[in-house]
Coordinates of C-alpha atoms in Angstrom, one line a residue:
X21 CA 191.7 115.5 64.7
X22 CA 188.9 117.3 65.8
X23 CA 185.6 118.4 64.0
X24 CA 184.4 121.5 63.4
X25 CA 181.2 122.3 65.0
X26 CA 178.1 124.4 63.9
X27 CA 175.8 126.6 65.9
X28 CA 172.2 126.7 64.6
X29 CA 171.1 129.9 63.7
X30 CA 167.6 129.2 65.2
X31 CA 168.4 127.2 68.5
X32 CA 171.6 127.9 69.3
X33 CA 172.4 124.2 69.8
X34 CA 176.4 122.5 68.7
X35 CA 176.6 119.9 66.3
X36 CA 179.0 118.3 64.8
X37 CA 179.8 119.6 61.5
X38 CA 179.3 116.1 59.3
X39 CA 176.2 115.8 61.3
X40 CA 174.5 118.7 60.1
X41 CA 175.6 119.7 56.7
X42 CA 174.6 117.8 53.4
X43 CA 176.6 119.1 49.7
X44 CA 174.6 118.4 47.0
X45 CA 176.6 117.0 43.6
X46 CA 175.0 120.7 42.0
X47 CA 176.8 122.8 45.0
X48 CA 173.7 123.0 46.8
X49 CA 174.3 123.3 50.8
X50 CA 171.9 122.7 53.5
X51 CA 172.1 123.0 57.1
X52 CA 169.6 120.8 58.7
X53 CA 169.6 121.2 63.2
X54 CA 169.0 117.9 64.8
X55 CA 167.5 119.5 67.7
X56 CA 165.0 121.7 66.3
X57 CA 164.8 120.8 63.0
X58 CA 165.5 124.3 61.2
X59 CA 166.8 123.6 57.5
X60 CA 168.4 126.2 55.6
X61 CA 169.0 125.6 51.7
X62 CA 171.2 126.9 49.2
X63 CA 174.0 128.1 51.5
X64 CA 175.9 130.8 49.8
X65 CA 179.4 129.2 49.3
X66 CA 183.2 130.8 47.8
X67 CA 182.4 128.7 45.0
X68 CA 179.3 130.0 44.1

């Protein structure tokens, strides 16, 4: 099964989905890019 991957908005560099994304327990996303560092928080979701 493959993994999804992620572009960062910032670099432009792939990741690997699990690598890069963290779900908080209060539905809180964040993207963090393990190249260049760039986080984004509170991800806008379908759940809210």
């Amino acid at each position: 099964m493959m993994i999804p991957m992620v572009i960062c908005p910032n670099c432009r560099e792939e990741a690997e989905l699990n690598n890069v994304i963290t779900a908080q327990s209060n539905q809180n996303i964040i993207f963090e890019c393990p190249k260049c560092h760039y986080i984004c928080r509170d991800i806008e979701t379908s759940k809210g």
